[in-house]
C-alpha cells in the first residue's frame, strides 16, 4: 500500500524548517544516489519500539541518516538501492511485527488522503483502538484465561493444562517478535524478557501465572497504543484545521476547488464563518478573523486590505478576497506541524542519557535475574522451582520500558501544549534548557519594542498643533524614512488631509524641505534648526527633556521660523513591562542588549524595569552573552534576523518573529505571536515539563525498587511483576498526558 505524504512533510525539500537531516547537515556529494525514503509504521507506540526499528534498519546495508519518530509513527532514512532494495527494509520492519507503508511524494494538503486529517487507509494509526491486532489478541487471551479458570474450578486435575492455550498463544505472538528483534540487533527487548518468563513459568508448572503474564502484558501494550494515539491526535487536529476546499475567484466568479490546488497568486473568497484555506494577503474587504486555532490569540484580529491571514483561521463578519502567498505545502499550519514533528524527533538530553543507561542496565538486570534464579539452589541447596520463579519475576520487574518512556512522553506533551499557545520549540533539548535559564537577554528593536517609531509628543510653538503636523506630513509624504512614516501615520490617524508639496529635497542627516502652500517648510533635527535660527528657551528645554526620555525630536520650520516640535520613539510593546515582571516573579533576571544609543536604551529599560547594556556592536553582544552564559544558562530573545549570532551563542535562542521563516529557522524556539509575556510562559511550561519528567522517573524507578525487594523475598510473583512494568508504563504515560491540560500562569495575552 502506498500513500500520499502527510502535510507535515509536504513541499518537496525535507530540509525546510529547522532540521536538514538527522545531523542537521546537507547531503554530501554523491548522496544523490541514495533515495530519501519515508514510511509510516503502524504499531510504533513507544521509544522502545522506535529504538528496535532504528537498530533493525541500521543493520541493513546502504541505509543511512535514520530518523524514527514514534510520536508520528514516521521512519525516514536514506537508502542506496543499488546495494539494498527498499523491500528488504520493509520486510525487516514487518518481521518485527509492525505494519509499514511508504509515504509518497507530497503535493497534498490537510484533509486530503494520507495527511493527518486524511483517509484511514493511508494512516493506519487512525482506526479505532479496538479494531487493532493487540485488542483482538487481548480479547482472545481474556476469554482463554477465563475459560482456563472455569475449567480448573470444575476439574481441578486440569489446572495445569487449562491455562496452557492462553500462555502458548501469547508466547507465539510475542515470542516471534522477540526472535525477530534479536536477529535485528535488539536481544534484550521487552518481548524477549516476557517470553523467557513465560517459557520458564510453563516449565516449572506455573501455567496460570504464564497465562496471566501474557494477558496483562497485552493489555499494557494496548494501553500504550491508546495513550500514544491520544498524544498523536494533537498534531492530527492541527492538520484538520485547513479546509479541504476553497472558493477560487476566476473572472469575477467564485468556484469551489480543492485547497491543495491553490497556487501562489490565486485569489480566493473567504465568506463570513469560513475557514481561511491558504496563507495570503487581503486584497479586498474588511473583517475580523479568529486566529486562535493557529496562534492562540484569543481576541479576533481586524483585517483590511494588505493584512496577512493564516490558513486555518476563521473569518468572522465580512467577506474577504485573499491573494495566496504560500502554497498549501508551506502554509502556516504545514510549517507548524513540520516543526513540531522535527522537535519530537530531536531527543532531549535526559532522554539520551536514559537510553544510554538502559542499554547498560538491561543486560545487567538480565544477568542479576539469572543469578537470583540459579545461585541459591546451587550454592545453598534452595528449592529450584522457588528461585527460578523469583528470577523470572525479577526479569519482568527489570524491564526499562517505563523509564525509557518517562522523558519523551513528557516532552511530546509539552511541545503539543506549547504549540497550541503559539510557542514553538525546536526539540526536547531546547525545552529542557529554557526551564533552567537564570537570565534572559532581550534585543530592543522589534523585540521589547514594536520595531517601528511612533509620534509620542507634538508641541506647537506658533499656531495650532494640527496645522503644524499637517505641514510636516505634507513634507514627509512619500518618504521611506522611519521618522517620516511615523509622522504620516499620526497625521492619518488624526484625520489631517495632506496638502500638495513641491520642490522637495532632502538634506542627508539633517532635514527634509518642500514648498507647501507657497511656503518653504523644513522638518529637521534640532541642530539643523538652530543653524537656521536659535530655538526659544522653552523649546530648547523641551527638546532636551524629550531626548532625555530616549525620543528623537524634529523641529518644524516655516520660512525659517520655528513653528513646532515633534517627538518620535520606538515604543515598548504593550505587554513588555508585564513580560519582564513575569520573568522576575519566576526568579529570572532580564537584561536588554541593544545597539541603540545609551540614552534611548536607558529610557526604555527604565520604563520596563530591567538592566541595560547599550551601544553594542554584534561582537559586543556576543561577548555579553558569553559572560552571562559563564555564570548560568542564558536565553537570548531577538527578532531572528539581525540577532542570529547572539541567538546561536546563547544557551537557548528565542525568536520574536510572528512566525516568519527566518524567525522559525534561526532560533531554538519561536514566539508565534511576538508577545514578551510569552517568554515567561515558555519558561513556566519548560519547568512544568521538567517537573513531569522527574515525576515520571520517580514513578518508574520507585515501582521497580519496591517490586524488586518484594520479588526477591517472595512476597510478589510473576503477574504483579508484569503490573510493575506495564502499570508503571501506563502511569508514566498518563502523567505525561496531564501536561496537555497545563494552564499558563502568565497572562499570555498581555
Coordinates of C-alpha atoms in Angstrom, one line a residue, residues 315-525:
X315 CA -13.3 34.7 9.2
X316 CA -15.9 36.3 11.4
X317 CA -18.0 39.1 9.9
X318 CA -17.2 40.4 6.4
X319 CA -16.3 38.7 3.2
X320 CA -12.6 38.9 2.2
X321 CA -10.8 38.4 -1.0
X322 CA -7.3 36.9 -0.3
X323 CA -4.4 36.6 -2.6
X324 CA -2.5 33.3 -1.9
X325 CA 1.1 34.0 -0.8
X326 CA 2.2 30.4 0.2
X327 CA 1.5 27.1 -1.4
X328 CA -0.6 24.6 0.6
X329 CA 2.5 22.6 1.4
X330 CA 4.2 25.5 3.1
X331 CA 1.3 27.4 4.8
X332 CA 1.4 28.3 8.5
X333 CA -0.3 25.1 9.6
X334 CA 2.0 22.9 7.5
X335 CA 5.1 24.6 8.9
X336 CA 3.9 24.4 12.5
X337 CA 3.2 20.6 12.1
X338 CA 6.6 20.1 10.4
X339 CA 8.4 22.0 13.2
X340 CA 6.5 20.0 15.9
X341 CA 7.4 16.7 14.2
X342 CA 11.0 17.7 13.9
X343 CA 11.0 18.8 17.5
X344 CA 9.7 15.4 18.6
X345 CA 12.5 13.7 16.6
X346 CA 15.1 15.8 18.5
X347 CA 15.9 13.8 21.7
X348 CA 16.2 15.7 24.9
X349 CA 19.5 15.3 26.9
X350 CA 17.7 13.5 29.7
X351 CA 16.2 11.0 27.1
X352 CA 19.6 10.4 25.6
X353 CA 21.1 9.7 29.0
X354 CA 18.3 7.3 29.9
X355 CA 18.7 5.5 26.6
X356 CA 22.4 5.0 27.2
X357 CA 21.7 4.0 30.8
X358 CA 19.1 1.4 29.8
X359 CA 21.4 -0.1 27.2
X360 CA 23.8 -1.0 30.0
X361 CA 21.2 -1.5 32.7
X362 CA 19.1 -4.1 30.9
X363 CA 21.8 -6.7 30.2
X364 CA 23.0 -6.3 33.8
X365 CA 19.4 -6.8 35.1
X366 CA 19.0 -10.0 33.0
X367 CA 22.3 -11.3 34.4
X368 CA 21.2 -10.5 38.0
X369 CA 17.8 -12.2 37.4
X370 CA 19.7 -15.3 36.1
X371 CA 21.9 -15.2 39.2
X372 CA 18.9 -15.0 41.5
X373 CA 17.4 -18.0 39.7
X374 CA 20.4 -20.3 40.0
X375 CA 22.7 -19.1 42.8
X376 CA 20.6 -20.0 45.8
X377 CA 19.8 -23.6 44.6
X378 CA 23.4 -24.2 43.5
X379 CA 25.2 -22.6 46.5
X380 CA 22.7 -23.0 49.3
X381 CA 20.6 -26.0 48.1
X382 CA 17.5 -24.0 48.0
X383 CA 14.4 -25.1 46.0
X384 CA 14.9 -24.7 42.3
X385 CA 11.2 -24.0 41.4
X386 CA 11.0 -21.3 44.0
X387 CA 14.1 -19.4 42.9
X388 CA 13.6 -19.9 39.2
X389 CA 10.2 -18.4 39.7
X390 CA 11.6 -15.4 41.6
X391 CA 14.3 -15.0 38.9
X392 CA 11.7 -14.9 36.2
X393 CA 9.6 -12.4 38.1
X394 CA 12.7 -10.2 38.7
X395 CA 13.3 -10.4 34.9
X396 CA 10.0 -8.7 34.3
X397 CA 10.5 -6.2 37.0
X398 CA 13.8 -5.1 35.4
X399 CA 12.2 -4.1 32.1
X400 CA 13.2 -0.4 31.5
X401 CA 10.1 0.5 29.3
X402 CA 8.6 3.0 31.8
X403 CA 12.0 4.6 32.4
X404 CA 12.7 5.0 28.7
X405 CA 9.3 6.5 28.1
X406 CA 9.4 8.9 31.1
X407 CA 11.2 11.7 29.2
X408 CA 9.9 11.6 25.6
X409 CA 6.2 11.3 26.7
X410 CA 6.5 14.4 28.8
X411 CA 8.5 16.3 26.1
X412 CA 5.8 15.4 23.5
X413 CA 3.0 16.7 25.7
X414 CA 5.0 19.9 26.5
X415 CA 5.6 20.6 22.8
X416 CA 2.0 20.0 22.0
X417 CA 0.6 22.3 24.6
X418 CA 3.2 25.0 23.7
X419 CA 2.2 24.8 20.0
X420 CA -1.4 25.4 20.9
X421 CA -0.3 28.7 22.5
X422 CA 1.9 29.8 19.6
X423 CA 5.1 28.7 21.5
X424 CA 7.2 26.7 19.0
X425 CA 10.2 24.8 20.4
X426 CA 12.8 23.1 18.3
X427 CA 13.1 20.0 20.4
X428 CA 13.3 18.4 23.8
X429 CA 16.8 19.7 24.5
X430 CA 15.7 23.3 24.0
X431 CA 12.5 22.7 26.1
X432 CA 14.6 21.4 28.9
X433 CA 17.2 24.2 28.7
X434 CA 14.6 27.0 28.8
X435 CA 13.4 26.0 32.2
X436 CA 16.9 26.2 33.6
X437 CA 17.8 29.7 32.4
X438 CA 18.6 32.3 35.0
X439 CA 19.0 35.3 32.7
X440 CA 17.0 36.3 29.7
X441 CA 18.8 38.8 27.4
X442 CA 16.4 40.9 25.1
X443 CA 17.2 42.8 22.0
X444 CA 15.4 46.1 21.9
X445 CA 14.1 47.0 18.5
X446 CA 11.4 44.6 17.3
X447 CA 11.6 42.6 20.5
X448 CA 10.9 44.7 23.5
X449 CA 9.6 47.5 21.2
X450 CA 7.3 47.3 18.3
X451 CA 10.0 47.9 15.8
X452 CA 8.6 51.0 14.2
X453 CA 8.8 54.6 15.6
X454 CA 5.6 56.4 16.5
X455 CA 4.9 60.0 17.3
X456 CA 4.7 60.4 21.0
X457 CA 4.5 64.2 21.6
X458 CA 3.5 67.2 19.5
X459 CA 4.1 70.8 20.6
X460 CA 3.1 73.8 18.5
X461 CA 5.3 76.9 19.1
X462 CA 3.0 79.0 16.9
X463 CA -0.5 78.3 15.6
X464 CA -2.2 75.0 16.2
X465 CA -0.7 71.6 16.6
X466 CA -3.0 70.2 13.8
X467 CA -1.8 72.8 11.3
X468 CA 1.9 72.2 12.2
X469 CA 1.5 68.4 12.0
X470 CA -0.2 68.8 8.6
X471 CA 2.6 70.8 7.2
X472 CA 5.2 68.2 8.5
X473 CA 3.2 65.4 7.0
X474 CA 2.9 67.2 3.6
X475 CA 6.7 67.5 3.5
X476 CA 7.2 63.8 4.5
X477 CA 4.6 62.5 2.1
X478 CA 6.2 59.7 0.1
X479 CA 9.2 59.4 2.4
X480 CA 10.6 55.9 3.2
X481 CA 12.4 57.1 6.3
X482 CA 11.0 55.7 9.6
X483 CA 10.6 59.1 11.1
X484 CA 8.7 60.3 8.1
X485 CA 6.4 57.3 8.1
X486 CA 5.7 57.9 11.8
X487 CA 4.6 61.5 11.1
X488 CA 2.4 60.4 8.2
X489 CA 0.8 57.7 10.3
X490 CA 0.0 60.2 13.0
X491 CA -1.5 62.7 10.6
X492 CA -3.6 60.0 9.0
X493 CA -4.8 58.8 12.4
X494 CA -5.8 62.4 13.3
X495 CA -7.7 62.8 10.0
X496 CA -5.5 65.6 8.8
X497 CA -5.7 66.0 5.0
X498 CA -2.4 66.0 3.1
X499 CA -1.6 69.2 1.2
X500 CA 0.3 69.0 -2.1
X501 CA 4.1 69.7 -1.8
X502 CA 6.6 70.6 -4.5
X503 CA 10.3 71.2 -4.9
X504 CA 11.0 68.5 -2.2
X505 CA 14.7 68.0 -1.3
X506 CA 16.5 66.0 1.4
X507 CA 19.5 67.3 3.3
X508 CA 21.1 64.0 4.3
X509 CA 21.3 63.5 8.1
X510 CA 19.7 66.9 8.7
X511 CA 16.3 67.7 7.2
X512 CA 13.7 67.4 4.5
X513 CA 12.3 70.5 2.8
X514 CA 9.4 71.2 0.5
X515 CA 7.2 74.1 -0.6
X516 CA 3.7 73.8 0.8
X517 CA 1.0 76.4 0.0
X518 CA 3.7 78.7 -1.2
X519 CA 5.9 78.5 1.9
X520 CA 9.2 76.7 2.4
X521 CA 8.6 74.1 5.2
X522 CA 11.5 72.2 6.8
X523 CA 11.4 69.2 9.1
X524 CA 14.8 68.7 10.6
X525 CA 17.0 67.9 13.5

